Amino acid sequence: MRCLSSFLCCLFFGTGLAQAAGLAQPAERAYGRVQFAPQEVRSQALTQLKTLAPSDPLRADWLAVAGDTACVLSLGAEAVKWSTEGLAMPNLTNRQTHRLTMARTCGSTASGESAAMLAMLDRVLQATAPSDNAALADIHAARGVLYNTLENYETSLDELYKALRIAPLKDARTIRADVLVSIAYVQHQSNAFDEAEQNFRAALDNLRGQPPSVRLSIAQFRLASLNIKRGVREEEAKILMRDSRETAQKVGDLQGVAYSDYGLGKLAFRHNDLAAAERYMNAAKPVFESAGDQQTVGWVHLYLGRMGLANKRYPQALAAANSAFASSVKIKDETLERTSLELRSKIKAATGNKDGAYDDLLLSKNMNEKIVERQQRKIVLDLQSRFDIQKQSQDNIILKQKGALQEAELVRRRQQQEVYLAATVALAFALIAAVLAWWHRIRHGAILKRMAETDVLTGLVNRRCLMERMAREFARSRRHHLDLTMAVIDIDFFKKVNDTYGHHAGDEVLRELARTALQGLRIDDVLARLGGEEFVLMMPHTDQQGALIVIDRIRTRILQMNCPLLQGAALPTFSAGLAVMSAGDASADGMLERADLALYAAKEKGRNRTEIAASAG
C-alpha cells in the first residue's frame, strides 16, 4: 500500500541519505536522485547488480539503492528481496547495515512483520553512535511508522517527533515536510482529522517551489484522500489528486500514477461519472496487480463491479465482485469481504438469481454482525452472563417444588418471568434515557463552550480561550522543541475613528479588520481579540522571519479592505510587538508580556510598524 512502503521511504531519503559515508560515488549519486527519477535509478541499480559479483563489496551499496528505490515505488516484496540479500553479505560497514535495515523495514510494513522489525531496529539503534543524527532520525522515523501499523498511535507520534527534533539541519524544509506527512498520516489513521489536515498543508508549504518528487506526490495524494474520507472540499481533493498524478508522471512513479487514478476513480464514481470512474480504475488495476498489492486490487475490482452493476453489464460486474471477494479472503480484510458479498448479492438479484442473492446477503449480514458483535462483545457477554445466572437460579427453585404446590409454583414462575421482562424493559428505557441525556448535555455543552470562547463583536477567539490555547501550545512547542511566535497588535489612533464617525463605525472597522486579517493567516494560526482595539496573533511552527511575513501580509490586506462607513477616509494602520519563544521563557504569559512591551516600543517609534521583543532571560 502507498500509505506504508513508499510513505515510509520518504522519511529515509529525507534524513541524510545522500551523504552516506563509505558509499561508492555512483551509488551515492543514485541515492540523491531516487525521489526525482526512481524508475531510472531502479534500472541503473538492477544493471549494476547484474554485473557485480556476489562477493563484491560494492554490491551491498547497490543492493541498498535497489531496496530503497523499490520502497519509493511501493514494491515491498522487491525491497525485502534486495535488502535481505544485502544483510546476508559479510563485512558490511555500519552505514551499509543501516541502509539495508531501513529498506528491509520499509519493505516489511505491508507484510505483517512490524513487531519483528521493531526488534531489529532496537538492535540497530543500540549500535548507532549517539552523534549520528541522520541515522538516529531514520531509525526513530521507521519505528514511528511501524508503531502506526500496530495501531499504537501515541508511541508512533512520540517516535516521529523525536525524528523531527534530531534530524540534520541540511535540507531542513524537506526533512520537515517528510516528518509532517508522517505525523499527519498517523493522525489521519487515529481520526484526528483537523490536526492531520494542518500537518498535511504545512508539509505542502515546505515543499512549495521544490522540484517534482515522490514525496510531493505522496503529500498531495494523502491530503486529497483525507478530504475524500471526510466528505469535504471534494473539488480541492480532485485538484490535489490530479496534481499528485502529474507529479508522479513527471518523476516516473507508476505506482503514484496508479494511486492517483484510483482516487480520481472513487471521486468520479461518487459523482456518478461512471465512464470516467471505469477509465481511471482500469488504468490503475494492472499496476497494482504487477506490484502484488492485493488489498488495493481488491478495492479496484469492487468499484469495477459497482460500475458494471450500474451499467447493467452483469457478467463483468459479477466477475469483478468475485475477484474482490477472493482478494479479501486472501488478505483477511473483513470490510472488503463484507462489501464484496453485498455487491454480489445485488448483482445476482438483478439477474434473477434470488437464491444466490439471498445466500450472499446472508453471509454479508452475518459478517457485519460478527464485526459489530466483536466491538460490543464485552458488554453483551457481561449482561448475558448476569441474566443467565439469575434465570437459572430461579428455574432451579421452581423445579424443586413438588406435589400440591406445583400449580402455585407455575404461577410464581410466570410472575417471575414477568418481573424479568419488566426489569429488562426498564433497563432498556433507562439506557435510552441516559444516552439521550448524555447527547443533549454534550450538545448543550458544545454550544455554551463555543459562546464562552468567542468574541461577540468580531467572531474571533476571546481572551479566555486564547489564554487556554496559548498555555497548551506553549507546552506542546516546548516539549517537542518547535518554534512558536506571538504578536500583540493594536490599531493606531482608533479613538479618532469612534470620535469622528461614531461607535457603530468603529465596531464595523473592528469586524472588517478581523475578517480581513483572517484571510491572511495560515490554517494553524490563532487570532484573538483581547479587548477594545487590541488583538493577539499566535503562530505555531513559526520563527521570527516567518512571523514578520505573516504580519506584513495582514498589513497589506488591511490597507486594501473596504469600509464604507469611513466615508473615504484613510484606512487605519496598526502597530505590532513580536515575541519569539526562547529558552528563557517560563510560560506563555511571559511571552505575551514581552510582545506587549515590544508593542509599546512600536507606538513610541511612530506607530504603523513592528518591533521585535528581546529574548527572555
XYZ file of C-alpha atoms in Angstrom:
617
model
C 0.000 0.000 0.000
C 1.171 3.546 -0.767
C 0.475 4.543 2.832
C 3.113 2.092 4.085
C 6.153 1.300 1.964
C 6.686 4.388 -0.200
C 5.329 6.587 2.565
C 7.957 5.261 4.986
C 10.723 5.550 2.433
C 10.225 9.304 2.090
C 11.467 9.657 5.637
C 14.665 7.759 4.993
C 15.571 9.809 1.947
C 14.845 12.967 3.906
C 17.455 12.348 6.594
C 20.912 12.500 5.190
C 20.997 9.523 2.873
C 22.998 11.123 0.080
C 25.954 11.954 2.294
C 26.360 8.350 3.476
C 29.980 7.731 4.334
C 31.771 4.954 2.510
C 29.426 4.672 -0.452
C 30.892 4.347 -3.921
C 30.404 7.614 -5.813
C 27.946 6.245 -8.444
C 25.756 4.739 -5.711
C 25.910 7.964 -3.707
C 24.788 9.984 -6.729
C 21.996 7.478 -7.342
C 20.669 7.999 -3.800
C 20.351 11.702 -4.415
C 18.146 11.087 -7.482
C 15.765 8.437 -6.109
C 12.991 10.893 -5.193
C 13.200 12.623 -8.577
C 13.773 9.726 -11.030
C 13.007 6.445 -9.216
C 12.459 4.287 -12.312
C 15.722 5.464 -13.849
C 17.639 4.808 -10.615
C 15.994 1.389 -10.270
C 17.117 0.434 -13.789
C 20.637 1.669 -13.019
C 20.758 -0.359 -9.789
C 19.498 -3.543 -11.457
C 22.095 -3.139 -14.225
C 24.867 -2.772 -11.641
C 23.665 -5.837 -9.723
C 23.819 -7.942 -12.898
C 27.491 -7.062 -13.394
C 28.780 -7.141 -9.787
C 29.945 -10.450 -8.332
C 28.119 -11.763 -5.217
C 31.212 -11.117 -3.089
C 31.985 -7.641 -4.465
C 31.821 -5.087 -1.570
C 30.191 -2.546 -3.918
C 27.233 -4.906 -4.340
C 25.964 -4.040 -0.837
C 25.765 -0.350 -1.801
C 23.724 -1.082 -4.916
C 21.507 -3.570 -3.046
C 20.670 -0.738 -0.624
C 19.920 1.582 -3.558
C 17.712 -1.070 -5.185
C 15.882 -1.771 -1.914
C 15.179 1.875 -1.124
C 14.103 2.603 -4.703
C 11.690 -0.326 -4.529
C 10.243 1.240 -1.376
C 9.702 4.555 -3.155
C 7.871 2.701 -5.922
C 5.717 0.731 -3.410
C 7.342 -2.563 -4.430
C 7.510 -4.056 -0.950
C 8.409 -7.621 -1.949
C 11.263 -6.382 -4.133
C 12.564 -4.191 -1.300
C 12.604 -7.214 1.027
C 14.400 -9.307 -1.607
C 17.289 -6.887 -2.196
C 17.733 -5.854 1.429
C 17.690 -9.459 2.673
C 20.438 -10.379 0.205
C 22.481 -7.371 1.294
C 22.146 -8.072 5.019
C 23.450 -11.612 4.429
C 26.737 -10.314 2.960
C 29.865 -10.425 5.157
C 31.935 -7.456 6.360
C 29.238 -4.792 5.970
C 30.038 -1.264 7.146
C 27.788 0.326 9.769
C 26.305 2.599 7.107
C 25.585 -0.294 4.741
C 23.928 -2.241 7.561
C 21.854 0.794 8.472
C 20.639 1.484 4.925
C 19.832 -2.163 4.216
C 17.932 -2.435 7.509
C 15.900 0.652 6.610
C 15.000 -0.863 3.234
C 14.117 -4.158 4.942
C 11.848 -2.304 7.383
C 10.237 -0.312 4.595
C 9.509 -3.412 2.545
C 8.091 -5.297 5.520
C 5.475 -2.834 6.741
C 2.892 -4.290 4.381
C 3.749 -7.883 5.336
C 2.598 -8.011 8.958
C 6.164 -8.112 10.271
C 6.058 -4.871 12.229
C 6.765 -6.399 15.652
C 9.777 -8.361 14.359
C 11.142 -5.313 12.557
C 10.860 -3.234 15.731
C 13.143 -5.734 17.455
C 15.642 -5.463 14.580
C 15.536 -1.669 14.760
C 16.188 -1.813 18.512
C 19.430 -3.683 17.808
C 20.434 -1.184 15.124
C 19.618 1.700 17.474
C 21.905 0.286 20.161
C 24.754 0.001 17.650
C 24.325 3.546 16.282
C 26.649 6.288 17.502
C 24.832 8.964 19.582
C 26.354 11.648 17.349
C 24.977 10.179 14.094
C 21.793 12.246 13.971
C 20.967 11.288 10.378
C 20.938 7.576 11.231
C 19.078 8.123 14.512
C 16.407 10.194 12.762
C 15.946 7.378 10.231
C 15.518 4.801 12.992
C 13.020 6.827 15.029
C 11.020 7.630 11.892
C 10.924 3.944 10.961
C 9.837 2.991 14.479
C 7.102 5.630 14.321
C 5.625 4.179 11.139
C 5.859 0.609 12.436
C 4.044 1.540 15.647
C 1.348 3.112 13.460
C 0.815 -0.217 11.673
C 0.318 -1.765 15.131
C -2.269 0.971 15.915
C -0.127 2.278 18.784
C -0.667 5.863 17.695
C 0.653 7.645 20.800
C 4.030 5.885 20.668
C 4.120 6.387 16.898
C 3.788 10.161 17.282
C 6.432 10.240 20.033
C 8.930 8.484 17.743
C 8.169 10.776 14.808
C 8.599 13.900 16.924
C 11.975 12.526 18.060
C 12.967 12.173 14.408
C 11.856 15.750 13.737
C 13.935 17.110 16.626
C 17.226 15.350 15.854
C 17.180 15.366 12.036
C 20.155 17.206 10.445
C 19.738 20.877 9.522
C 20.804 20.203 5.937
C 17.713 20.213 3.680
C 15.614 21.144 6.740
C 12.464 22.031 4.746
C 12.457 18.659 3.002
C 13.020 16.763 6.249
C 10.275 18.747 7.968
C 7.862 18.010 5.116
C 8.636 14.273 5.265
C 8.060 14.011 9.001
C 4.964 16.246 8.930
C 3.407 13.957 6.302
C 4.227 11.004 8.557
C 2.721 12.671 11.621
C -0.355 13.734 9.645
C -0.898 10.196 8.348
C -0.821 8.788 11.899
C -3.334 11.459 12.947
C -5.455 10.532 9.909
C -5.415 6.876 10.995
C -6.400 7.804 14.566
C -9.275 10.045 13.311
C -7.626 13.295 14.463
C -8.693 14.830 11.158
C -8.219 18.541 11.928
C -4.651 18.036 13.166
C -3.912 15.788 10.184
C -5.122 18.432 7.734
C -2.977 21.123 9.379
C 0.161 18.994 9.113
C -0.512 17.871 5.530
C -0.901 21.511 4.484
C 2.212 22.503 6.429
C 4.144 19.766 4.608
C 2.965 21.053 1.230
C 4.002 24.572 2.254
C 7.519 23.272 2.954
C 7.658 21.556 -0.453
C 6.377 24.581 -2.387
C 8.867 25.697 -5.045
C 10.860 22.442 -4.968
C 11.266 20.139 -7.997
C 8.676 17.374 -8.530
C 9.386 14.352 -6.333
C 7.765 11.206 -4.990
C 7.413 12.846 -1.564
C 5.443 15.746 -3.109
C 3.153 13.325 -4.945
C 2.506 11.407 -1.708
C 1.734 14.582 0.271
C -0.754 15.706 -2.390
C -2.342 12.244 -2.513
C -2.681 11.928 1.276
C -4.367 15.339 1.720
C -6.757 14.545 -1.147
C -7.535 11.143 0.436
C -8.230 12.819 3.781
C -10.726 15.205 2.152
C -12.416 12.302 0.352
C -12.707 10.300 3.579
C -14.189 13.292 5.416
C -16.503 14.153 2.502
C -15.329 17.779 2.436
C -13.735 20.035 -0.194
C -14.101 17.406 -2.908
C -13.237 19.877 -5.676
C -9.933 20.582 -3.926
C -9.460 16.830 -3.494
C -9.882 16.344 -7.242
C -7.314 19.065 -7.984
C -4.849 17.609 -5.460
C -5.324 14.110 -6.845
C -4.643 15.370 -10.383
C -1.599 17.283 -9.131
C -0.365 14.106 -7.437
C -0.827 12.185 -10.670
C 1.010 14.829 -12.697
C 3.870 14.896 -10.179
C 4.139 11.101 -10.211
C 4.197 11.106 -14.023
C 6.997 13.667 -14.100
C 9.237 11.563 -11.849
C 8.293 8.223 -13.422
C 6.443 6.829 -10.377
C 3.976 4.410 -11.956
C 2.568 3.362 -8.582
C 1.933 7.006 -7.725
C 0.077 7.493 -11.014
C -1.995 4.384 -10.271
C -2.943 5.525 -6.765
C -3.985 8.912 -8.133
C -6.064 7.193 -10.835
C -7.670 5.087 -8.101
C -8.524 8.199 -6.071
C -9.893 10.019 -9.119
C -11.943 6.937 -9.959
C -13.517 6.929 -6.494
C -14.404 10.611 -6.837
C -15.867 10.104 -10.309
C -17.954 7.158 -9.079
C -19.226 9.212 -6.135
C -20.464 11.832 -8.626
C -21.976 9.156 -10.908
C -19.490 9.758 -13.750
C -19.265 6.033 -14.445
C -17.324 6.286 -17.703
C -14.545 8.327 -16.107
C -14.540 6.154 -12.985
C -14.171 2.967 -15.040
C -11.407 4.519 -17.139
C -9.412 5.520 -14.060
C -9.867 2.156 -12.310
C -8.890 0.127 -15.387
C -5.778 2.270 -15.778
C -4.756 1.644 -12.158
C -5.550 -2.072 -11.909
C -2.628 -3.603 -13.894
C -0.102 -1.521 -11.948
C -1.419 -2.770 -8.599
C -1.578 -6.341 -9.902
C 2.023 -6.137 -11.083
C 3.130 -4.834 -7.661
C 1.208 -7.573 -5.806
C -0.915 -5.030 -3.898
C -3.807 -7.402 -3.167
C -5.717 -5.003 -0.928
C -5.921 -2.169 -3.452
C -6.536 -4.652 -6.297
C -9.497 -5.954 -4.301
C -11.000 -2.485 -3.873
C -10.434 -1.669 -7.558
C -12.352 -4.827 -8.517
C -15.105 -3.833 -6.092
C -15.557 -0.429 -7.747
C -15.455 -2.021 -11.213
C -18.178 -4.383 -10.047
C -20.306 -1.479 -8.857
C -19.863 0.245 -12.216
C -20.785 -2.928 -14.072
C -23.941 -3.219 -11.978
C -24.857 0.417 -12.627
C -24.340 -0.089 -16.388
C -26.237 -3.435 -16.322
C -23.151 -5.344 -17.521
C -23.906 -8.146 -15.106
C -21.342 -10.832 -16.159
C -18.452 -8.358 -15.899
C -19.853 -6.991 -12.640
C -20.098 -10.462 -11.095
C -16.573 -11.383 -12.216
C -15.213 -8.201 -10.630
C -17.128 -8.809 -7.395
C -15.798 -12.387 -7.251
C -12.250 -11.080 -7.707
C -12.754 -8.568 -4.897
C -14.087 -11.330 -2.652
C -11.109 -13.585 -3.450
C -8.675 -10.782 -2.584
C -10.479 -10.078 0.691
C -10.250 -13.720 1.773
C -6.575 -13.911 0.837
C -5.570 -10.833 2.852
C -8.223 -11.312 5.581
C -9.841 -7.903 5.043
C -13.290 -8.280 6.640
C -14.552 -4.898 5.450
C -13.716 -5.691 1.825
C -15.180 -9.192 2.199
C -18.476 -7.921 3.613
C -18.762 -5.195 0.957
C -17.994 -7.582 -1.914
C -20.644 -10.014 -0.642
C -23.211 -7.196 -0.601
C -22.276 -6.303 -4.172
C -22.550 -9.930 -5.332
C -25.987 -10.140 -3.743
C -27.192 -7.058 -5.656
C -25.797 -8.374 -8.953
C -27.407 -11.793 -8.508
C -30.716 -10.197 -7.571
C -30.576 -8.053 -10.717
C -30.064 -11.176 -12.865
C -32.907 -13.109 -11.224
C -30.700 -15.414 -9.130
C -32.687 -14.817 -5.972
C -31.327 -17.823 -4.067
C -27.729 -16.794 -4.739
C -28.544 -13.197 -3.841
C -30.096 -14.305 -0.571
C -27.108 -16.515 0.300
C -24.591 -13.707 -0.292
C -26.721 -11.178 1.552
C -26.991 -13.570 4.471
C -23.210 -14.085 4.511
C -22.684 -10.331 4.406
C -25.205 -9.798 7.163
C -23.572 -12.466 9.306
C -20.137 -10.947 8.774
C -21.408 -7.489 9.662
C -22.982 -8.888 12.785
C -19.672 -10.545 13.669
C -17.872 -7.221 13.367
C -20.460 -5.419 15.487
C -20.539 -8.271 17.964
C -16.766 -8.163 18.385
C -16.942 -4.447 19.151
C -19.678 -4.909 21.750
C -18.752 -8.378 22.995
C -17.612 -7.450 26.479
C -20.793 -5.576 27.393
C -23.125 -8.112 25.808
C -21.396 -11.114 27.396
C -21.428 -9.483 30.815
C -25.148 -8.687 30.674
C -25.962 -12.110 29.273
C -23.959 -13.839 31.981
C -25.766 -11.992 34.757
C -29.157 -12.705 33.239
C -28.394 -16.423 32.765
C -27.231 -16.811 36.358
C -30.368 -15.192 37.746
C -32.657 -17.113 35.426
C -31.009 -20.442 36.210
C -31.286 -19.769 39.925
C -34.998 -19.095 39.653
C -35.550 -22.104 37.387
C -33.812 -24.375 39.896
C -36.056 -23.141 42.697
C -39.168 -23.763 40.615
C -38.080 -27.238 39.511
C -37.565 -28.329 43.142
C -41.201 -27.765 44.013
C -43.368 -30.919 44.007
C -46.873 -32.195 44.533
C -49.631 -29.936 45.728
C -47.565 -26.751 45.271
C -46.971 -27.386 41.554
C -49.720 -25.072 40.337
C -48.663 -22.312 42.697
C -45.085 -22.687 41.577
C -46.123 -22.446 37.933
C -47.926 -19.197 38.713
C -44.851 -17.997 40.547
C -42.723 -18.833 37.529
C -44.922 -16.810 35.232
C -44.783 -13.923 37.662
C -41.013 -14.204 37.832
C -40.739 -14.119 34.053
C -42.917 -11.026 34.011
C -40.568 -9.448 36.537
C -37.605 -10.264 34.285
C -39.400 -8.795 31.291
C -40.357 -5.651 33.195
C -36.808 -5.279 34.511
C -35.364 -5.729 31.037
C -37.726 -3.151 29.545
C -36.987 -0.747 32.393
C -33.258 -1.218 31.883
C -33.620 -0.598 28.152
C -35.590 2.604 28.739
C -33.074 3.706 31.360
C -30.215 3.171 28.920
C -32.039 5.071 26.170
C -32.814 7.924 28.560
C -29.192 8.023 29.709
C -27.915 8.145 26.128
C -30.362 10.921 25.192
C -29.456 12.904 28.300
C -25.771 12.468 27.525
C -26.268 13.596 23.919
C -28.245 16.687 24.952
C -25.666 17.504 27.611
C -22.811 17.202 25.129
C -24.661 19.298 22.542
C -25.636 21.959 25.068
C -22.097 21.978 26.453
C -20.635 22.452 22.977
C -22.906 25.454 22.351
C -22.012 27.000 25.699
C -18.327 26.306 25.110
C -18.466 28.000 21.700
C -20.218 31.025 23.195
C -17.705 31.196 26.054
C -14.734 31.085 23.679
C -15.887 33.600 21.043
C -15.706 37.389 20.949
C -19.271 38.576 20.243
C -18.314 41.578 18.090
C -15.675 40.081 15.777
C -16.320 36.346 15.982
C -12.657 35.818 16.883
C -11.316 33.762 19.775
C -11.771 35.737 23.016
C -9.239 36.408 25.773
C -10.245 33.461 27.978
C -9.999 30.923 25.168
C -6.751 32.467 23.924
C -5.069 32.065 27.307
C -6.011 28.368 27.410
C -4.783 27.763 23.854
C -1.561 29.698 24.465
C -0.787 27.580 27.524
C -1.393 24.340 25.593
C 0.568 25.444 22.526
C 3.453 26.739 24.666
C 3.679 23.391 26.499
C 3.490 21.414 23.239
C 6.087 23.562 21.478
C 8.397 23.390 24.488
C 8.009 19.600 24.769
C 8.704 18.946 21.081
C 11.217 21.816 20.622
C 9.075 23.551 17.997
C 9.016 27.233 17.026
C 6.300 29.487 18.490
C 5.789 33.237 17.949
C 3.201 35.600 19.447
C 2.264 39.110 18.327
C 0.256 41.803 20.118
C -1.478 44.113 17.607
C -3.072 47.488 18.363
C -4.959 49.711 15.881
C -3.362 53.146 15.622
C -5.487 56.188 16.625
C -8.626 54.065 16.911
C -10.213 56.545 19.322
C -10.330 59.089 16.480
C -12.449 56.669 14.430
C -15.016 56.400 17.245
C -14.982 60.152 17.910
C -15.276 61.134 14.228
C -17.624 58.518 12.754
C -19.331 57.048 15.819
C -19.001 53.774 17.703
C -21.015 51.875 15.099
C -18.345 52.766 12.535
C -15.639 51.731 14.991
C -17.353 48.373 15.507
C -17.594 47.886 11.747
C -13.864 48.659 11.386
C -13.056 46.031 14.039
C -15.255 43.428 12.319
C -13.853 44.141 8.855
C -10.280 44.183 10.168
C -10.784 40.792 11.852
C -12.303 39.294 8.705
C -9.528 40.719 6.505
C -6.751 39.591 8.855
C -8.113 36.040 8.993
C -7.816 35.790 5.200
C -4.082 36.386 5.501
C -3.481 33.669 8.117
C -2.461 30.059 7.792
C -4.615 27.192 8.977
C -2.904 26.725 12.364
C -2.526 30.446 13.267
C -4.865 31.780 16.014
C -6.124 35.404 16.013
C -7.871 36.609 19.179
C -9.331 39.879 20.422
C -8.121 40.874 23.890
C -10.490 43.844 24.125
C -11.018 47.259 22.581
C -8.730 47.632 19.569
C -6.095 45.166 20.843
C -5.543 41.737 19.263
C -3.162 38.800 19.785
C -1.871 36.544 16.990
C -0.387 33.158 17.986
C 1.708 31.463 15.259
C 2.783 27.842 15.992
C 5.655 26.272 13.995
C 6.791 29.812 13.070
C 10.120 31.546 13.618
C 10.771 35.326 13.599
C 11.197 35.595 9.827
C 8.008 33.665 9.110
C 6.058 35.737 11.646
C 7.181 39.004 10.037
C 5.940 37.701 6.675
C 2.519 36.927 8.200
C 2.303 40.381 9.861
C 3.274 42.144 6.617
C 0.674 40.117 4.706
C -2.026 41.214 7.164
C -0.859 44.851 6.966
C -1.101 44.773 3.148
C -4.599 43.236 3.186
C -5.904 45.779 5.714
C -4.722 48.666 3.536
C -6.857 47.179 0.726
C -10.018 46.445 2.740
C -13.377 48.112 2.056
C -15.076 50.036 4.880
C -17.824 52.403 3.541
C -18.601 53.859 6.989
C -15.234 55.644 6.979
C -16.589 57.781 4.087
C -13.413 57.557 2.017
C -11.050 58.466 4.861
C -7.673 56.755 5.156
C -7.868 53.187 6.441
C -6.460 52.612 9.942
C -2.954 51.233 10.422
C -1.683 49.072 13.259
C 1.402 48.638 15.407
C 2.652 45.206 16.465
C 5.005 43.741 19.044
C 6.540 40.327 18.285
C 7.907 37.759 20.787
C 9.615 34.531 19.667
C 9.765 31.672 22.188
C 13.240 31.357 23.681
C 14.916 29.150 26.268
C 14.292 31.760 28.970
C 10.508 31.797 28.568
C 8.835 30.119 31.537
C 5.251 30.474 30.329
C 3.012 31.763 27.565
C 2.099 34.736 29.789
C 5.759 35.741 29.831
C 5.886 35.680 26.038
C 2.739 37.824 25.911
C 4.282 40.375 28.281
C 7.394 40.611 26.086
C 5.249 41.106 22.989
C 3.264 43.819 24.809
C 6.479 45.686 25.684
C 7.557 45.470 22.045
C 4.163 46.921 21.049
C 4.739 49.947 23.278
C 8.141 50.385 21.629
C 6.452 50.363 18.210
C 3.986 53.030 19.390
C 6.814 55.212 20.704
C 8.731 54.932 17.432
C 5.918 56.381 15.363
C 3.294 53.589 15.008
C 2.417 51.557 11.871
C 5.445 49.318 12.442
C 6.522 46.030 14.037
C 9.062 45.735 16.843
C 10.764 42.511 17.995
C 10.930 41.767 21.722
C 14.264 40.876 23.278
C 14.777 37.203 24.217
C 13.690 36.188 27.727
C 16.219 35.612 30.484
